[in-house]
Coordinates of C-alpha atoms and ligand atoms in Angstrom, one line a residue:
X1 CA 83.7 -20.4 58.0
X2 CA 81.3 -19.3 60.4
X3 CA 77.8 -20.1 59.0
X4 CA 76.0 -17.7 61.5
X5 CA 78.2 -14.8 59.4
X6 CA 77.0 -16.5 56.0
X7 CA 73.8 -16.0 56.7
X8 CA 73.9 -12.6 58.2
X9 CA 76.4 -11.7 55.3
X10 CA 74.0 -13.2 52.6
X11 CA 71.0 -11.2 54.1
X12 CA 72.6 -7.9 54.7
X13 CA 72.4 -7.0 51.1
X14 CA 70.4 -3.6 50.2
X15 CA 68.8 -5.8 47.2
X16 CA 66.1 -6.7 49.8
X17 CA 64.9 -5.9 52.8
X18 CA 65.1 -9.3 55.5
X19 CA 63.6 -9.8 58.8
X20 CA 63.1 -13.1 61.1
X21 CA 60.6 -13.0 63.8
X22 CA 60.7 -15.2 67.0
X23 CA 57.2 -17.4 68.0
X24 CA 56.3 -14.7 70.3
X25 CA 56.3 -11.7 67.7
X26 CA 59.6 -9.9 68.6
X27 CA 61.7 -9.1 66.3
X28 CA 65.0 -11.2 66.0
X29 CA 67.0 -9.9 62.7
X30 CA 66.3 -7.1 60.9
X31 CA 69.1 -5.9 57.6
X32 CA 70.0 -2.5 57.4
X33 CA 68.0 -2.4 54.1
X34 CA 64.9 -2.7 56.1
X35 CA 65.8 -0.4 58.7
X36 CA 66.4 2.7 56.8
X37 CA 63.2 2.3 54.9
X38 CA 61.6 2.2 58.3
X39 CA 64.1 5.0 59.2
X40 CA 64.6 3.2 62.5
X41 CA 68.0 2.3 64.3
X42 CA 68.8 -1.1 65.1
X43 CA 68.2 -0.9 68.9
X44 CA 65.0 0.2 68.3
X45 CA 63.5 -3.0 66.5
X46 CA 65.5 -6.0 67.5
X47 CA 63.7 -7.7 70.6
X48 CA 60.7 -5.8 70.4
X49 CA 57.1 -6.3 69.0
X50 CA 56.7 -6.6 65.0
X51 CA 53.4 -5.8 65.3
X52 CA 53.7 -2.7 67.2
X53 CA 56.6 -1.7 64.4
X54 CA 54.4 -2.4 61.3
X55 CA 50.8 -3.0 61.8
X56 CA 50.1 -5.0 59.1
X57 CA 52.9 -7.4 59.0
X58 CA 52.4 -11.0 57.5
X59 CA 54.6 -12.4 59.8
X60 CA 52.0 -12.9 62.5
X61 CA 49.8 -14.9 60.4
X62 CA 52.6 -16.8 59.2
X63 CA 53.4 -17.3 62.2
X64 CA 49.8 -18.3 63.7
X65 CA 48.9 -20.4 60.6
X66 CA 52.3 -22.0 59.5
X67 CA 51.5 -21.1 56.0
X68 CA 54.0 -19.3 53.7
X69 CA 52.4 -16.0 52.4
X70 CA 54.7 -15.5 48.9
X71 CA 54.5 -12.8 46.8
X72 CA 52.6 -9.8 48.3
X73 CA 51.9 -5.9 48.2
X74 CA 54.0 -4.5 51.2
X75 CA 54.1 -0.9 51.1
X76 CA 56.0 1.1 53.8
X77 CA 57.3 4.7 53.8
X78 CA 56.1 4.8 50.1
X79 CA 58.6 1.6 48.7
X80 CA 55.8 -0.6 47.7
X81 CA 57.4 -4.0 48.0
X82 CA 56.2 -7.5 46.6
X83 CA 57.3 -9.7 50.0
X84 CA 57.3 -13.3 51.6
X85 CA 56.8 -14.5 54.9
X86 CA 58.0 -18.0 55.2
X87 CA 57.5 -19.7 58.7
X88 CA 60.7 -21.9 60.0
X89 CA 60.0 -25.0 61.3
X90 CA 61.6 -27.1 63.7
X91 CA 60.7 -30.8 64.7
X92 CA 57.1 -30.0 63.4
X93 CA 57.0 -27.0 65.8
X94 CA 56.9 -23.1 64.0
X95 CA 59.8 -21.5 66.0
X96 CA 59.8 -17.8 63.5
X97 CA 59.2 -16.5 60.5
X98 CA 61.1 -15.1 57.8
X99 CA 59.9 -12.3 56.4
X100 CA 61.8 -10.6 52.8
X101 CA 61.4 -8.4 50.2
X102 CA 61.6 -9.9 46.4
X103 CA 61.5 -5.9 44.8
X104 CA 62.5 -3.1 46.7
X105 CA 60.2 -1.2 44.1
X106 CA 57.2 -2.7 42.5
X107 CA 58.3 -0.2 39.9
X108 CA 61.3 -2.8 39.3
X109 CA 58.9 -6.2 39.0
X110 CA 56.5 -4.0 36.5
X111 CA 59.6 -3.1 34.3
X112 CA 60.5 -7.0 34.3
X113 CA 57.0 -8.0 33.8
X114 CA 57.2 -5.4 30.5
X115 CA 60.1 -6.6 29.2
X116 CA 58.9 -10.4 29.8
X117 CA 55.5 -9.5 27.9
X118 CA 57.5 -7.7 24.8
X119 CA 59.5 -10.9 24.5
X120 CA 56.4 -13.2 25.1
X121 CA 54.3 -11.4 21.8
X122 CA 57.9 -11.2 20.1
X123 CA 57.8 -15.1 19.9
X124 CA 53.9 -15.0 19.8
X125 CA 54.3 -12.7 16.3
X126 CA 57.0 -15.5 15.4
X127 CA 55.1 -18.4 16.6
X128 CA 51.9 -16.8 14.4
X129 CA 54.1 -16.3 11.4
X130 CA 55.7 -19.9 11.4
X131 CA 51.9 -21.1 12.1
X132 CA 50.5 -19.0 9.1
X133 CA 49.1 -20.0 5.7
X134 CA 51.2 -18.1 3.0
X135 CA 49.8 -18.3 0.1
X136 CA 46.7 -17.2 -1.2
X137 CA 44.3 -18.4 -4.4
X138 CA 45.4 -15.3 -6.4
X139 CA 49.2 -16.6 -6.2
X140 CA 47.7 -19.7 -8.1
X141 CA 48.8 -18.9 -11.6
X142 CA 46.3 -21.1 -14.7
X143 CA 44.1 -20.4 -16.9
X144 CA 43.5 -23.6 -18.6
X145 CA 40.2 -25.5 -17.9
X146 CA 41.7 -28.2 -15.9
X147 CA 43.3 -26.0 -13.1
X148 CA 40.1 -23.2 -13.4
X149 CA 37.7 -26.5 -11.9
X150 CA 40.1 -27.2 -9.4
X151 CA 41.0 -24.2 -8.2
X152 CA 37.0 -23.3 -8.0
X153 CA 36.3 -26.7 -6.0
X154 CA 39.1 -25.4 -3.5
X155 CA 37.3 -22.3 -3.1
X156 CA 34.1 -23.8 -2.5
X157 CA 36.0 -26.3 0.2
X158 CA 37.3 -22.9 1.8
X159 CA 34.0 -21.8 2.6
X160 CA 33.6 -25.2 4.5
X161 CA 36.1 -24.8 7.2
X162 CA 35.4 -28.2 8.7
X163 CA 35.2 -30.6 5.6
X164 CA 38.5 -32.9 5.3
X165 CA 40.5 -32.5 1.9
X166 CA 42.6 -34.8 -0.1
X167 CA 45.2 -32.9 -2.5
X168 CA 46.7 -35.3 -4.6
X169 CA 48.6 -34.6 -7.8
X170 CA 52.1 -35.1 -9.2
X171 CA 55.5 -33.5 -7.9
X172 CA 55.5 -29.7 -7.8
X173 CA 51.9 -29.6 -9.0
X174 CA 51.2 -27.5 -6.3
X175 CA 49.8 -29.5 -3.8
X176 CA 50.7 -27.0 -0.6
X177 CA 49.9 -23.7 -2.4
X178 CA 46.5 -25.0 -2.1
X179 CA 46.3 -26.3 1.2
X180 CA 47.6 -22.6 2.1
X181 CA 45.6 -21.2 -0.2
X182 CA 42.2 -22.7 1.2
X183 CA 43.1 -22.3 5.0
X184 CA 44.0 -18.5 4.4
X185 CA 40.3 -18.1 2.4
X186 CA 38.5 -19.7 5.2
X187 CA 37.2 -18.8 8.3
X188 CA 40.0 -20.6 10.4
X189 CA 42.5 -18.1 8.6
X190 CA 43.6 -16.2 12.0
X191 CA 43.7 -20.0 13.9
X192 CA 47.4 -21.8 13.0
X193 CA 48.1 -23.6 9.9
X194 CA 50.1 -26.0 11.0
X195 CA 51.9 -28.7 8.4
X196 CA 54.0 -31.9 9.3
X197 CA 55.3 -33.4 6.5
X198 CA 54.4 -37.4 7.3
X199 CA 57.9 -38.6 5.4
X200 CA 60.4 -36.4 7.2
X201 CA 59.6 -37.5 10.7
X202 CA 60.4 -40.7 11.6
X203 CA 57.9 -43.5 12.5
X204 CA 58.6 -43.7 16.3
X205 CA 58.7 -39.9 16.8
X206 CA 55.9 -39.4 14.1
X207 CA 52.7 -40.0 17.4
X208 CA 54.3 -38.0 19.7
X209 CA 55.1 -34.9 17.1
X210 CA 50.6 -35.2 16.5
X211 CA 49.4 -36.3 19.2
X212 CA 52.0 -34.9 21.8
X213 CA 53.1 -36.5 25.0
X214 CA 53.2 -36.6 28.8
X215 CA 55.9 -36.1 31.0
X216 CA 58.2 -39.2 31.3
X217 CA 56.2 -41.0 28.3
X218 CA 59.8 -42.1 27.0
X219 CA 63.2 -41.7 27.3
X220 CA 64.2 -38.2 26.5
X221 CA 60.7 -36.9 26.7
X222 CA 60.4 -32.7 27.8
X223 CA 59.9 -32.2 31.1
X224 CA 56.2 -30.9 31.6
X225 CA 55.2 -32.8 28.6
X226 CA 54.6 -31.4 25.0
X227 CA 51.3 -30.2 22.8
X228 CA 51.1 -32.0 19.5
X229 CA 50.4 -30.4 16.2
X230 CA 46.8 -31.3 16.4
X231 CA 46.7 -29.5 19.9
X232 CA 48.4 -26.2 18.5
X233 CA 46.2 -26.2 15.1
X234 CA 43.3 -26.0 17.5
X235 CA 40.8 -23.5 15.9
X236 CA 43.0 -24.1 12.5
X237 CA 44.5 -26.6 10.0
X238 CA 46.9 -29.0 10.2
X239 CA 48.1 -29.8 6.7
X240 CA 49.2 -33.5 6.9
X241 CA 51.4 -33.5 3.9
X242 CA 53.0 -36.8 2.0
X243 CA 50.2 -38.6 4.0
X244 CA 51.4 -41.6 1.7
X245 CA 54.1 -42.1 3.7
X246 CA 52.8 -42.8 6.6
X247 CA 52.9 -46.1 8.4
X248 CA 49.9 -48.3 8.7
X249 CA 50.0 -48.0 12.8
X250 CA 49.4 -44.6 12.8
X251 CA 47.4 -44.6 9.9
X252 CA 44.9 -46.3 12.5
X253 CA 45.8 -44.0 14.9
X254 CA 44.9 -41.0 12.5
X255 CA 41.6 -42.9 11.3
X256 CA 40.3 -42.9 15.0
X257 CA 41.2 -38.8 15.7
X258 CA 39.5 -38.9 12.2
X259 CA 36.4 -40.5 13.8
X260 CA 36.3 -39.6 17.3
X261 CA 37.8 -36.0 16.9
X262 CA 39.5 -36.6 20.1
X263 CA 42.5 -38.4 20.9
X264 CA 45.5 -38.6 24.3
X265 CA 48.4 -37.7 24.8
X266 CA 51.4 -40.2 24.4
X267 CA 51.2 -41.5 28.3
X268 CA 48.0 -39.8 29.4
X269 CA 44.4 -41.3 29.4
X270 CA 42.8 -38.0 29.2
X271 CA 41.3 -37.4 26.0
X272 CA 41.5 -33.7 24.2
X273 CA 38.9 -32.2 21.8
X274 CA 39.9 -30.3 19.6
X275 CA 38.6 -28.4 16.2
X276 CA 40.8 -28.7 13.4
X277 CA 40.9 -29.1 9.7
X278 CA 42.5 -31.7 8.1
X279 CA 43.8 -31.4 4.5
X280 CA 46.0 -34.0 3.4
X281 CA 47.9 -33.8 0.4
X282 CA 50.1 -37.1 -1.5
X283 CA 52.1 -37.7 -5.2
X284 CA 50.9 -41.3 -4.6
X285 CA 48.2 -43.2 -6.3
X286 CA 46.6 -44.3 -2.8
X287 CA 44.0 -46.4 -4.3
X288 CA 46.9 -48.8 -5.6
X289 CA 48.7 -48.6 -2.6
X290 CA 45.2 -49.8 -0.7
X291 CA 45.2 -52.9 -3.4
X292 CA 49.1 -53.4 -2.1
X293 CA 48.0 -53.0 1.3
X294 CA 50.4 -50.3 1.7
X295 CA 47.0 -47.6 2.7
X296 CA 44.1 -48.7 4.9
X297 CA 41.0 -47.9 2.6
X298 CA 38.4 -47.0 5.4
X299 CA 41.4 -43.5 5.9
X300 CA 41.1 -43.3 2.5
X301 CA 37.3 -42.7 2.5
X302 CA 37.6 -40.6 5.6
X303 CA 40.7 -38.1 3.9
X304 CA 38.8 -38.2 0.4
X305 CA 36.0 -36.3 1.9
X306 CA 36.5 -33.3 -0.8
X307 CA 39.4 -34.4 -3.5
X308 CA 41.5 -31.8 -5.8
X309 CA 43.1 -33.4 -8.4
X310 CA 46.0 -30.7 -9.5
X311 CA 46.4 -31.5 -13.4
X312 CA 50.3 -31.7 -14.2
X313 CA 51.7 -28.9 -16.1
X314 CA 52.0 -31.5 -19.2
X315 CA 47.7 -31.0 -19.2
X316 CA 47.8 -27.8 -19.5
X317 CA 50.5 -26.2 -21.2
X318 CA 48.4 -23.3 -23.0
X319 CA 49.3 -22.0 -19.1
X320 CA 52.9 -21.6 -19.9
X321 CA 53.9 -18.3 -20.9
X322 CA 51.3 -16.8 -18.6
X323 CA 53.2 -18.6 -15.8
X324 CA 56.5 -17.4 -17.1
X325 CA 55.3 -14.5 -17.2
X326 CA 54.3 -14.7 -13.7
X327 CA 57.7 -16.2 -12.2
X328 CA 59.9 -14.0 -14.1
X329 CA 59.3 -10.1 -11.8
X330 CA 59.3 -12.7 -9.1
X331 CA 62.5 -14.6 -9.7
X332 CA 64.3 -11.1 -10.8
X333 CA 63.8 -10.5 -7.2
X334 CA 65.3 -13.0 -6.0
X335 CA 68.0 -13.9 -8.1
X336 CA 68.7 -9.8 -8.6
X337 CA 68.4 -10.3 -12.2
X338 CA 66.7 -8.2 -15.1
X339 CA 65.4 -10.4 -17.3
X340 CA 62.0 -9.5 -19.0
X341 CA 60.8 -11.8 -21.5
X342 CA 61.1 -15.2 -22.8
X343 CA 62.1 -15.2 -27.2
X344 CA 59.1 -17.4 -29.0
X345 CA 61.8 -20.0 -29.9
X346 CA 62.1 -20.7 -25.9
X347 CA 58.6 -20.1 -24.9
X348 CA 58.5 -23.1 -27.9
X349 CA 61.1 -25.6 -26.0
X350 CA 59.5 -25.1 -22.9
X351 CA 55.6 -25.7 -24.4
X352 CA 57.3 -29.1 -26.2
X353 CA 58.9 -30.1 -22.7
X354 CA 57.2 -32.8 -20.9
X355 CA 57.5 -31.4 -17.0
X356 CA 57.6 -33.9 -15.0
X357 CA 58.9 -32.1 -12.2
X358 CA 56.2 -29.8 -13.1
X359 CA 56.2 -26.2 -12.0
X360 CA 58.5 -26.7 -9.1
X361 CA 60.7 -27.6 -12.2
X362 CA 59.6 -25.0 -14.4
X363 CA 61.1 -21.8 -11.7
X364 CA 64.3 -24.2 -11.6
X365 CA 64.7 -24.2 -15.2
X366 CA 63.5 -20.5 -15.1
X367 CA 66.4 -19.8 -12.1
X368 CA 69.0 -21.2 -14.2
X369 CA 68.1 -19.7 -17.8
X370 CA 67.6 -16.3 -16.5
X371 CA 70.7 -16.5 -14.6
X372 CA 72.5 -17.3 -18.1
X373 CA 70.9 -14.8 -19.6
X374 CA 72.1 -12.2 -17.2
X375 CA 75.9 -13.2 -16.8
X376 CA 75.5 -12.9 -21.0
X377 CA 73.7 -9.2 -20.6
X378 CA 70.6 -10.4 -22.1
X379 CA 67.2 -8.8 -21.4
X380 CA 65.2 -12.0 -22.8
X381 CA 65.7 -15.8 -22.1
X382 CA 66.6 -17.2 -25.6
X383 CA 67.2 -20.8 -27.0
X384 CA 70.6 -20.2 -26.5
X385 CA 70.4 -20.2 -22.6
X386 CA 68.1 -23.5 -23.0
X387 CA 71.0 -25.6 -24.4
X388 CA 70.9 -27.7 -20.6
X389 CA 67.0 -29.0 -21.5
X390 CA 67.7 -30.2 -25.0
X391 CA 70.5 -32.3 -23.8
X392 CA 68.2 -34.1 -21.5
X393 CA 65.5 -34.3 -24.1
X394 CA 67.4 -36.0 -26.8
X395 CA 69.2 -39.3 -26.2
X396 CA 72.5 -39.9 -28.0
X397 CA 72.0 -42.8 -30.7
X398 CA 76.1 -44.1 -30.0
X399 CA 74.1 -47.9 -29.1
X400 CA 75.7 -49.7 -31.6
X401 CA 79.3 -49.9 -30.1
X402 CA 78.1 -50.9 -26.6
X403 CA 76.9 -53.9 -24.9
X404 CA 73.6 -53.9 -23.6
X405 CA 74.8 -53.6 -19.9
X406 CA 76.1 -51.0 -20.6
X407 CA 73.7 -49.1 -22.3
X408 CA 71.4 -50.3 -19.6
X409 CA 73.4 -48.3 -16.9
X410 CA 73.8 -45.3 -19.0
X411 CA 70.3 -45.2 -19.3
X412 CA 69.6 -45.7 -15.7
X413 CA 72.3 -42.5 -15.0
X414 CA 70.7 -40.6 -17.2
X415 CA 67.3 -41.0 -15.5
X416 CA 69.0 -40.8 -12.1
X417 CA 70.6 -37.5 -12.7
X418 CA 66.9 -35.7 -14.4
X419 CA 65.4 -37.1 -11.5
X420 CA 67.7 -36.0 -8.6
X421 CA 68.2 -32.4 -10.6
X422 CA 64.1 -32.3 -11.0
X423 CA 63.9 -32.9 -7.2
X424 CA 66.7 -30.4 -6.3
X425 CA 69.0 -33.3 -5.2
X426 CA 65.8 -34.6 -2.8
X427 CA 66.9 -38.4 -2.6
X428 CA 63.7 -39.1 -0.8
X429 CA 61.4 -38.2 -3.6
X430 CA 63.7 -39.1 -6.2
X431 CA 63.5 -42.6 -4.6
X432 CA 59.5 -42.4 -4.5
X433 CA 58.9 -40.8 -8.3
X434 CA 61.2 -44.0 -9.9
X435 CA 59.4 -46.3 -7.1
X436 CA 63.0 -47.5 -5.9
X437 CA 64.3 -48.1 -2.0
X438 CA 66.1 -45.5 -0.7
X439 CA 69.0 -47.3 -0.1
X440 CA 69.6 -48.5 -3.3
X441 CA 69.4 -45.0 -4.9
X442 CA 72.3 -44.1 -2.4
X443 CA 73.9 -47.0 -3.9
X444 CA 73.6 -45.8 -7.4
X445 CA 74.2 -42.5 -6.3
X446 CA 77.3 -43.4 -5.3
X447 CA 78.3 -45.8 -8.5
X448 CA 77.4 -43.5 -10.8
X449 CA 79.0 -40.8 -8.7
X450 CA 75.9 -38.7 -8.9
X451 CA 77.2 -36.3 -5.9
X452 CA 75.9 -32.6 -5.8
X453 CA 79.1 -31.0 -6.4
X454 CA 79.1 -33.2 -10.1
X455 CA 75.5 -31.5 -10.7
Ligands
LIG1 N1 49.5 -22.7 -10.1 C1 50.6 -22.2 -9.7 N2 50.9 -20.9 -9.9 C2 52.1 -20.4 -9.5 N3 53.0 -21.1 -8.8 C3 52.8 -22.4 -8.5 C4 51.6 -23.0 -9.0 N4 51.6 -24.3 -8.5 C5 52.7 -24.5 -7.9 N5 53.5 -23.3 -7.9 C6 54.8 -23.1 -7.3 O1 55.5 -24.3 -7.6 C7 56.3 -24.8 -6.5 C8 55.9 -26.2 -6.0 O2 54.6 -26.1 -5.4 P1 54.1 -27.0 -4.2 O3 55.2 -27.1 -3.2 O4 52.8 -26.5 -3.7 O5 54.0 -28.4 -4.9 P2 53.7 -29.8 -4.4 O6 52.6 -30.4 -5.2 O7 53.4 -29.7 -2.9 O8 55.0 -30.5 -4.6 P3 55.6 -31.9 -3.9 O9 54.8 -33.0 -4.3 O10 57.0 -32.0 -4.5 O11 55.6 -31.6 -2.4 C9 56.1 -23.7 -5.4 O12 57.1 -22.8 -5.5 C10 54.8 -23.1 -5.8 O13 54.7 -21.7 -5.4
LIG2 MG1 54.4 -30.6 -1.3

């Protein structure tokens, strides 16, 4: 094909207007586009003087300077265009310049510039909700001394928006309502809350997901680089949750952001400041795992500025009905039930139950009695639709005809199974409330054919 015709086809397009200049200023091309905005006929441009056609034309700079002019105003006959002038080279030399239109109507780049900005505070609304604390202090349910202290000390941290706190507490304590609860009380509440849960990411991946990275720092690294969660909580908190889990390398790492208050980029030497707050939050006993060497004790001091201890529901089980009370409107909502009450038999079983999933446990056990209470058309949760907790309270005496392997491994199922179904099948924390590797629990899993669907 004919590339003289490609080019001519390609630029005779009325999407844009197109012109190339010669060195001298006279007019070379010109697209029909172009020529009825001027309202001119072909003979009447081509080979003579851009300058004496339009005035103000780029092209002669471009042409005198050899320095593409991209993206300007270029009004004519009232079309107000956003135009380039690129100059062509030729064995160093400028030999014309190439002049086109990128909207025929600025009206055109204004509407694409709209519907750009909608989208961008679309995902900025999204970005802000996924980046927002939830939860707020009134949502944490107690009246019982215990929780009343802690729940005051986390008020008084909220009004110091820069002190680092340590959340520990059992499973399902409530660990993250607070962290959310605190951030949206303080003064950082319009900055991100930002939480990365230091067990689910793995090790490798766990510096550049804080931290963030450079362009090319590893294999499969974004181009352009990436911000890490410390850079987007800027102004925030960053809620570093399961801290216990993390590895003693970054544990250093952490300790000198902890210190410094600035840190680099995975691949850059240039250090970033930032303001953030730290809470961290953990179901471990720390101060053993610094005896085991499993937690460096100088992070420990640093993270244990400010500590809430959440009691377990066990401590504090006067709180009971008022948090059934609580959960139940709540849970009808979800679930699309219409349960009201608990009977005083069941508000009984659950005041006797030990919770060691705690209240995480307590709205599972809630879920499941008041959807067996609505498939029976009852209004209140009764003893009757407790039957599941009783079996896991009482442990069948049938020893005497078994060996003690065996009675061993039915014990071990048993706890297995409370476990996994306290956890909601979570085999990561299962594994860390009964202290055991995490492959071995898929081990047992699979011996004692502990699968979901058999839950
Ligand atoms: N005092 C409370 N009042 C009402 N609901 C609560 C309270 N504490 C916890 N919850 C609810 O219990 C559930 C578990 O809470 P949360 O996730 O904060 O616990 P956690 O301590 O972080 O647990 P884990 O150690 O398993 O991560 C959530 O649904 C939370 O809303
Ligand atoms: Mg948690």
């Amino acid at each position: 094909m004919d590339p003289g015709l490609l080019v001519s086809d390609l630029l005779d397009t009325n999407a844009m207007t197109a012109l190339i200049v010669c060195k001298d200023g006279s007019v070379k091309y010109i697209n029909k586009t172009y020529l009825d905005i001027l309202g001119k006929k072909e003979e009447a441009v081509v080979g003579k003087y851009i300058g004496d056609i339009t005035p103000e034309t780029r092209t002669l700079i471009s042409l005198m300077t050899g320095k593409a002019i991209v993206g300007y105003n270029w009004s004519v006959n009232g079309y107000n265009m956003i135009a380039c002038s690129l100059p062509l080279i030729k064995n160093g030399e400028i030999v014309a310049c190439f002049a086109y239109s990128l909207f025929l109507d600025i009206w055109d780049a204004k509407d694409l510039v709209n519907n750009l900005m909608s989208e961008l505070n679309m995902y900025k609304d999204e970005v802000h909700h996924l980046y927002s604390a939830r939860h707020d202090f009134a949502e944490i349910i107690g009246q019982a001394r215990n929780i009343q202290d802690v729940k005051f000390l986390a008020q008084k941290a909220a009004l110091h928006p820069s002190i680092t706190v340590l959340v520990t507490g059992e499973s399902g304590t409530g660990k993250e309502l607070f962290a959310h609860a605190i951030h949206k009380a303080s003064s950082r509440s319009r900055m991100p809350f930002i939480r990365v849960n230091c067990a689910a990411i793995p090790e490798n991946l766990l510096e550049a997901e804080l931290f963030g990275y450079e362009e090319g720092a590893f294999t499969g690294s974004r181009k352009g680089g990436s911000p890490g969660k410390f850079e987007l909580a800027n102004g925030g908190t960053i809620f570093l949750d399961e801290i216990g889990e993390m590895s003693l390398s970054m544990q250093s790492k952490l300790l000198v952001f902890l210190q410094e208050k600035e840190f680099e980029r995975l691949g850059s030497h240039h250090p970033i400041r930032v303001n953030v707050r730290v809470i961290a939050a953990t179901n471990r006993n720390l101060k053993e795992m610094i005896t085991q060497q499993k937690f460096r004790e100088d992070l420990y001091y640093r993270l244990n500025v400010l500590n809430l201890d959440i009691p377990p529901l066990r401590e504090r089980i006067q709180d009971i009905p008022l948090l059934a009370s609580y959960l139940i409107p709540k849970l009808n909502r979800e679930l699309n039930t219409c349960v009201t009450s608990m009977s005083d038999e069941a508000l009984d079983i659950f005041c006797k139950y030990d919770w060691p999933g705690n209240i995480r446990e307590l709205t599972n056990v809630l879920q499941r009695a008041m959807i067996l209470a609505d498939m029976e058309n009852y209004l209140t949760i009764t003893a009757k639709q407790l039957v599941f907790m009783k079996n896991h309270n009482e442990t069948k005496d049938d020893s005497s005809s078994k060996t003690l392997r065996s009675l061993i491994r039915d014990y071990e199922k048993q706890i297995l199974a409370k476990v996994l179904e306290e956890t909601d099948y979570n085999k990561s924390k299962t594994a860390n409330i009964l202290d055991i590797d995490l492959s071995s629990l898929y081990k047992k899993v699979k011996q004692y054919g502990l699968t979901p669907e058999n839950f």
